[in-house]
Amino acid sequence: MDLTFHLTNMTYWQKAHESDSLPQAAGDPIAVDKKGWPTLPWVPAMQRRRLSPFMKMALHCAYETSTAYNQPLATVFSSRHGDLTQTSSLLETLANNDPLSPTGFSLSVHNAVAGLFSILNASTTPSTTIAAGQDTLAMAIVDAIAKAQQQQAPILLVHADQAMPSRYADFEDERQISHALAFIIEPTLKANVRLTRIPSSTSQPTTVPFSVAFGQNISSAQQTVTQSQDWQWKYTP
Amino acid sequence: MSELKLELKTLIIDALDLEDMTPEDIKNDEPLFVDGLGLDSIDALELGLAIKKQYAISIDANAENTKQHFATIDNLAAFIESQKQ
């Protein structure tokens, strides 16, 4: 698989000092660091209070990348695990036979961020949400390119994943860290990224996800050929 | 009674993540929903759950007067007092 596209307006956000404050340290399998997440001053306080760290990361990047555009953009949201911290908390509640939090439940679906972003922007543009294992971001790019080509309009792509609750540590096949990124795919401009699938034999539980390597690399804006997991890309800023 | 009202205000702030608020910001006779404090329908469900848990009382979501019980801190305190007896 070989994809070429024009990428612009990359926003990359990553949690600082996460290794010092991982939930595991507290002994609570689903506890999360309350500090150090994006503050979203543009979201009304009554709506902001319900946002989880996962949602804050995703909305921050979505906003920073799209704010320069005057028209609402069709969006592709991408997350391998979704708001797993929130989901874990709900499952924990169910396991204890306690009633579920209506607020938590209402925001627990995989496309909750897509819904919130469209409400906050009063936007009725189409939106999809993708999960595809280690290839999640790559498959979201496929979807975004297809939409951009078909509509001949810029597409906003937003990816977010959070460090996994320690309860799921046994299932980690890559080193998940809390990060989010957003960028625009422009169908009418000359391609500046070539993305190629090259199956990697070096993937370890310590390897960071493709989305982390891709976001860090593109936001550093240097021309490079980089490989992460099963994907290699050449970026020509 | 005023102790119960303070307790209810703290419960509302905690259960509904009203991070920037203190109990003094919530007036006893001010509407909790829409106007006044500005809570919405999801808050109503969340608050109902928190009150059920804390005071072990049952709330009938479909009862005509439930809406009235949740209108203000004054009403809520009176309702909880009446259910305890």
Coordinates of C-alpha atoms in Angstrom, one line a residue:
Chain A
M1 CA 0.0 0.0 0.0
D2 CA 1.4 3.4 -1.1
L3 CA -0.4 6.6 -0.2
T4 CA 0.4 10.2 -1.3
F5 CA -1.3 13.3 0.0
H6 CA -0.9 16.9 1.0
L7 CA -0.8 17.4 4.8
T8 CA -0.9 20.8 6.5
N9 CA -1.6 22.5 9.9
M10 CA -0.2 19.6 12.0
T11 CA -0.8 20.0 15.8
Y12 CA 0.8 17.5 18.0
W13 CA 0.3 17.3 21.8
Q14 CA 1.9 14.8 24.2
K15 CA 1.5 14.5 28.0
A16 CA 4.6 15.8 29.7
H17 CA 6.3 13.8 32.5
E18 CA 3.9 10.9 32.0
S19 CA 6.3 8.2 33.1
D20 CA 6.6 9.9 36.5
S21 CA 2.9 10.0 37.1
L22 CA 1.5 6.8 35.5
P23 CA -1.6 5.5 37.3
Q24 CA 0.1 2.3 38.2
A25 CA 2.1 4.1 40.9
A26 CA -1.0 5.1 42.8
G27 CA -2.1 1.4 43.2
D28 CA -5.4 2.3 41.6
P29 CA -5.7 0.5 38.3
I30 CA -7.7 3.2 36.6
A31 CA -6.6 6.4 38.4
V32 CA -5.4 9.2 36.1
D33 CA -3.2 12.2 36.7
K34 CA -5.5 15.2 37.0
K35 CA -3.0 17.8 36.0
G36 CA -1.1 18.7 32.8
W37 CA -3.9 18.3 30.2
P38 CA -5.0 21.0 27.7
T39 CA -7.2 23.6 29.3
L40 CA -9.5 24.5 26.4
P41 CA -10.3 28.1 27.2
W42 CA -12.5 28.3 24.1
V43 CA -15.0 25.7 25.5
P44 CA -17.8 27.1 27.7
A45 CA -17.1 26.2 31.4
M46 CA -20.4 24.3 31.8
Q47 CA -19.4 22.0 28.9
R48 CA -15.7 21.8 29.8
R49 CA -16.3 20.4 33.2
R50 CA -17.5 17.0 31.8
L51 CA -14.5 16.5 29.4
S52 CA -12.1 13.7 30.3
P53 CA -8.4 14.0 29.7
F54 CA -8.8 12.0 26.5
M55 CA -11.4 14.4 25.2
K56 CA -9.3 17.4 26.1
M57 CA -6.3 16.2 24.2
A58 CA -8.4 15.4 21.1
L59 CA -10.4 18.6 21.2
H60 CA -7.3 20.7 21.7
C61 CA -5.6 19.4 18.6
A62 CA -8.8 19.5 16.5
Y63 CA -9.4 23.1 17.4
E64 CA -5.8 24.3 16.9
T65 CA -5.6 22.7 13.5
S66 CA -9.0 23.8 12.2
T67 CA -9.4 27.3 13.7
A68 CA -7.7 28.9 10.7
Y69 CA -10.4 27.5 8.4
N70 CA -13.5 29.6 8.0
Q71 CA -15.8 26.8 7.0
P72 CA -16.7 23.7 9.1
L73 CA -14.7 20.7 7.9
A74 CA -15.7 17.1 7.4
T75 CA -13.8 15.1 10.0
V76 CA -12.2 11.7 10.5
F77 CA -11.6 10.9 14.2
S78 CA -9.1 8.1 14.9
S79 CA -8.3 6.2 18.1
R80 CA -7.1 2.7 18.8
H81 CA -8.5 2.4 22.3
G82 CA -10.9 5.3 22.6
D83 CA -11.5 6.7 26.1
L84 CA -10.5 3.4 27.7
T85 CA -10.0 5.1 31.1
Q86 CA -13.6 6.2 31.0
T87 CA -14.7 2.8 29.7
S88 CA -12.8 1.0 32.5
S89 CA -14.4 3.1 35.1
L90 CA -17.8 2.3 33.8
L91 CA -17.0 -1.5 33.7
E92 CA -15.7 -1.3 37.2
T93 CA -19.0 0.3 38.3
L94 CA -20.9 -2.5 36.6
A95 CA -18.8 -5.2 38.1
N96 CA -19.6 -3.8 41.5
N97 CA -23.3 -3.7 40.7
D98 CA -23.4 0.0 41.3
P99 CA -25.6 2.3 39.1
L100 CA -23.7 3.8 36.1
S101 CA -23.0 7.5 36.0
P102 CA -25.3 9.0 33.4
T103 CA -22.7 11.6 32.4
G104 CA -20.0 8.9 32.1
F105 CA -22.3 6.7 30.1
S106 CA -23.4 9.5 27.7
L107 CA -19.8 10.2 26.8
S108 CA -18.6 6.6 26.5
V109 CA -19.1 5.8 22.9
H110 CA -16.2 5.7 20.5
N111 CA -17.3 8.7 18.5
A112 CA -18.1 10.9 21.6
V113 CA -15.3 13.3 20.7
A114 CA -16.7 13.7 17.2
G115 CA -20.1 14.5 18.6
L116 CA -18.7 17.0 21.1
F117 CA -16.6 18.7 18.4
S118 CA -19.6 19.1 16.1
I119 CA -21.8 20.5 19.0
L120 CA -19.1 23.0 20.1
N121 CA -18.7 24.2 16.5
A122 CA -22.4 24.0 15.6
S123 CA -21.2 22.0 12.6
T124 CA -23.3 19.5 10.7
T125 CA -20.5 18.2 8.4
P126 CA -20.0 14.4 8.0
S127 CA -17.8 12.6 10.4
T128 CA -16.4 9.1 10.8
T129 CA -14.5 7.5 13.7
I130 CA -11.9 4.7 13.0
A131 CA -10.2 2.1 15.2
A132 CA -7.9 -0.5 13.5
G133 CA -5.4 -1.8 15.9
Q134 CA -1.8 -0.7 15.4
D135 CA -2.8 0.6 11.9
T136 CA -5.5 2.9 13.3
L137 CA -4.0 6.2 12.2
A138 CA -2.9 4.8 8.8
M139 CA -6.5 3.6 8.1
A140 CA -7.9 6.9 9.2
I141 CA -5.6 8.5 6.7
V142 CA -7.0 6.2 4.0
D143 CA -10.5 7.2 4.9
A144 CA -9.6 10.9 4.9
I145 CA -7.8 10.7 1.5
A146 CA -10.9 9.0 0.0
K147 CA -13.2 11.7 1.4
A148 CA -10.9 14.5 0.3
Q149 CA -10.7 13.1 -3.2
Q150 CA -14.4 12.5 -3.5
Q151 CA -15.5 15.8 -2.0
Q152 CA -12.6 17.9 -3.4
A153 CA -12.6 19.6 0.0
P154 CA -10.1 19.7 2.9
I155 CA -10.6 17.0 5.6
L156 CA -9.8 17.4 9.2
L157 CA -8.1 14.3 10.7
V158 CA -7.9 14.0 14.5
H159 CA -6.2 11.1 16.4
A160 CA -6.0 10.6 20.2
D161 CA -4.9 7.8 22.5
Q162 CA -4.2 7.8 26.2
A163 CA -1.8 5.7 28.3
M164 CA -3.7 2.5 29.1
P165 CA -5.1 1.7 32.6
S166 CA -2.6 -0.7 34.2
R167 CA -5.4 -3.3 34.3
Y168 CA -4.8 -3.7 30.6
A169 CA -1.0 -3.9 30.8
D170 CA -1.0 -7.6 29.7
F171 CA -2.6 -6.7 26.4
E172 CA -0.2 -3.9 25.5
D173 CA 1.6 -4.7 22.3
E174 CA 3.1 -1.2 21.9
R175 CA 4.0 1.5 24.4
Q176 CA 0.9 3.6 24.6
I177 CA 1.5 7.2 25.8
S178 CA -1.0 10.0 26.1
H179 CA -0.9 11.9 22.9
A180 CA -3.1 13.5 20.2
L181 CA -2.6 15.1 16.8
A182 CA -4.6 16.7 14.1
F183 CA -3.9 17.8 10.6
I184 CA -5.7 18.7 7.4
I185 CA -5.6 16.7 4.2
E186 CA -5.8 19.1 1.2
P187 CA -6.8 17.3 -2.1
T188 CA -6.1 20.3 -4.3
L189 CA -2.4 20.8 -3.3
K190 CA 0.7 18.9 -4.4
A191 CA 1.4 15.8 -2.2
N192 CA 4.1 16.3 0.5
V193 CA 3.8 12.9 2.3
R194 CA 4.3 9.5 0.8
L195 CA 3.2 6.7 3.2
T196 CA 4.1 3.1 2.5
R197 CA 3.2 -0.1 4.3
I198 CA 6.4 -2.1 5.0
P199 CA 5.7 -4.9 7.5
S200 CA 8.1 -4.5 10.4
S201 CA 9.7 -7.4 12.2
T202 CA 11.0 -5.1 15.0
S203 CA 7.7 -4.3 16.8
Q204 CA 8.0 -4.7 20.5
P205 CA 5.8 -3.8 23.5
T206 CA 8.3 -0.9 24.0
T207 CA 7.8 0.5 20.5
V208 CA 5.7 3.7 20.5
P209 CA 2.6 3.8 18.2
F210 CA 2.8 4.9 14.6
S211 CA 0.7 8.0 15.5
V212 CA 3.3 9.2 18.1
A213 CA 6.3 8.8 15.7
F214 CA 4.3 10.4 12.8
G215 CA 3.1 13.4 14.9
Q216 CA 6.5 14.1 16.4
N217 CA 8.2 13.8 13.1
I218 CA 5.9 15.9 11.0
S219 CA 5.6 18.6 13.7
S220 CA 9.4 18.9 13.7
A221 CA 9.0 19.9 10.0
Q222 CA 12.2 18.3 8.7
Q223 CA 12.5 16.4 5.5
T224 CA 13.0 12.8 6.5
V225 CA 12.2 9.2 5.7
T226 CA 11.0 7.6 8.9
Q227 CA 9.7 4.1 9.7
S228 CA 7.4 3.2 12.6
Q229 CA 5.6 -0.1 13.2
D230 CA 4.5 -1.2 9.7
W231 CA 4.6 2.2 8.1
Q232 CA 7.3 4.2 6.4
W233 CA 6.8 7.8 5.3
K234 CA 8.7 10.5 3.5
Y235 CA 7.8 14.0 4.4
T236 CA 8.9 17.0 2.2
P237 CA 7.8 20.2 3.9
Chain B
M1 CA -31.8 22.1 57.9
S2 CA -29.1 24.7 56.9
E3 CA -26.5 22.0 57.5
L4 CA -28.4 19.8 55.0
K5 CA -28.4 22.6 52.5
L6 CA -24.7 23.1 52.7
E7 CA -24.2 19.4 52.3
L8 CA -26.4 19.4 49.2
K9 CA -24.4 22.2 47.7
T10 CA -21.2 20.4 48.2
L11 CA -22.8 17.2 46.8
I12 CA -23.9 19.1 43.7
I13 CA -20.4 20.6 43.1
D14 CA -18.7 17.2 43.5
A15 CA -21.1 15.1 41.6
L16 CA -21.4 17.5 38.7
D17 CA -17.8 18.6 38.5
L18 CA -18.5 22.3 39.0
E19 CA -14.8 22.8 39.6
D20 CA -14.8 26.6 39.9
M21 CA -17.7 26.9 42.3
T22 CA -18.0 27.1 46.1
P23 CA -21.2 26.4 48.1
E24 CA -21.6 30.2 48.6
D25 CA -22.2 30.5 44.8
I26 CA -25.4 28.5 45.0
K27 CA -28.4 30.3 46.5
N28 CA -31.0 28.4 48.4
D29 CA -34.0 29.8 46.4
E30 CA -32.3 30.1 43.0
P31 CA -33.4 27.7 40.2
L32 CA -30.8 24.9 39.8
F33 CA -31.8 24.0 36.2
V34 CA -31.6 26.1 33.0
D35 CA -31.8 29.6 34.5
G36 CA -29.9 30.2 37.7
L37 CA -27.2 27.6 38.1
G38 CA -27.7 26.4 34.5
L39 CA -27.7 22.6 35.0
D40 CA -29.2 20.4 32.3
S41 CA -31.0 17.1 31.9
I42 CA -27.9 14.9 32.3
D43 CA -27.1 16.8 35.5
A44 CA -30.6 16.0 36.7
L45 CA -29.9 12.2 36.2
E46 CA -26.5 12.5 37.8
L47 CA -27.8 14.4 40.8
G48 CA -30.7 12.0 41.2
L49 CA -28.2 9.2 41.4
A50 CA -25.9 11.0 43.9
I51 CA -28.9 11.8 46.2
K52 CA -30.1 8.2 46.0
K53 CA -26.7 7.0 47.0
Q54 CA -26.1 9.5 49.8
Y55 CA -29.5 9.5 51.5
A56 CA -30.8 6.1 50.5
I57 CA -34.1 7.5 49.3
S58 CA -36.0 6.5 46.2
I59 CA -36.8 9.0 43.5
D60 CA -39.6 8.4 41.0
A61 CA -38.3 9.9 37.7
N62 CA -41.8 10.0 36.3
A63 CA -43.6 11.5 39.2
E64 CA -45.2 14.8 38.5
N65 CA -43.7 16.5 41.6
T66 CA -40.2 15.2 41.2
K67 CA -39.4 18.2 39.0
Q68 CA -40.6 20.5 41.7
H69 CA -38.5 18.7 44.3
F70 CA -35.3 19.4 42.2
A71 CA -36.1 23.0 41.4
T72 CA -34.1 24.7 44.2
I73 CA -31.9 23.8 47.2
D74 CA -34.8 24.8 49.5
N75 CA -37.1 22.3 47.8
L76 CA -34.5 19.5 47.6
A77 CA -33.7 19.9 51.3
A78 CA -37.5 19.8 52.2
F79 CA -38.0 16.7 50.0
I80 CA -35.1 14.8 51.6
E81 CA -36.3 15.7 55.1
S82 CA -39.8 14.5 54.3
Q83 CA -38.4 11.2 52.9
K84 CA -36.3 10.5 55.9
Q85 CA -39.2 10.5 58.3

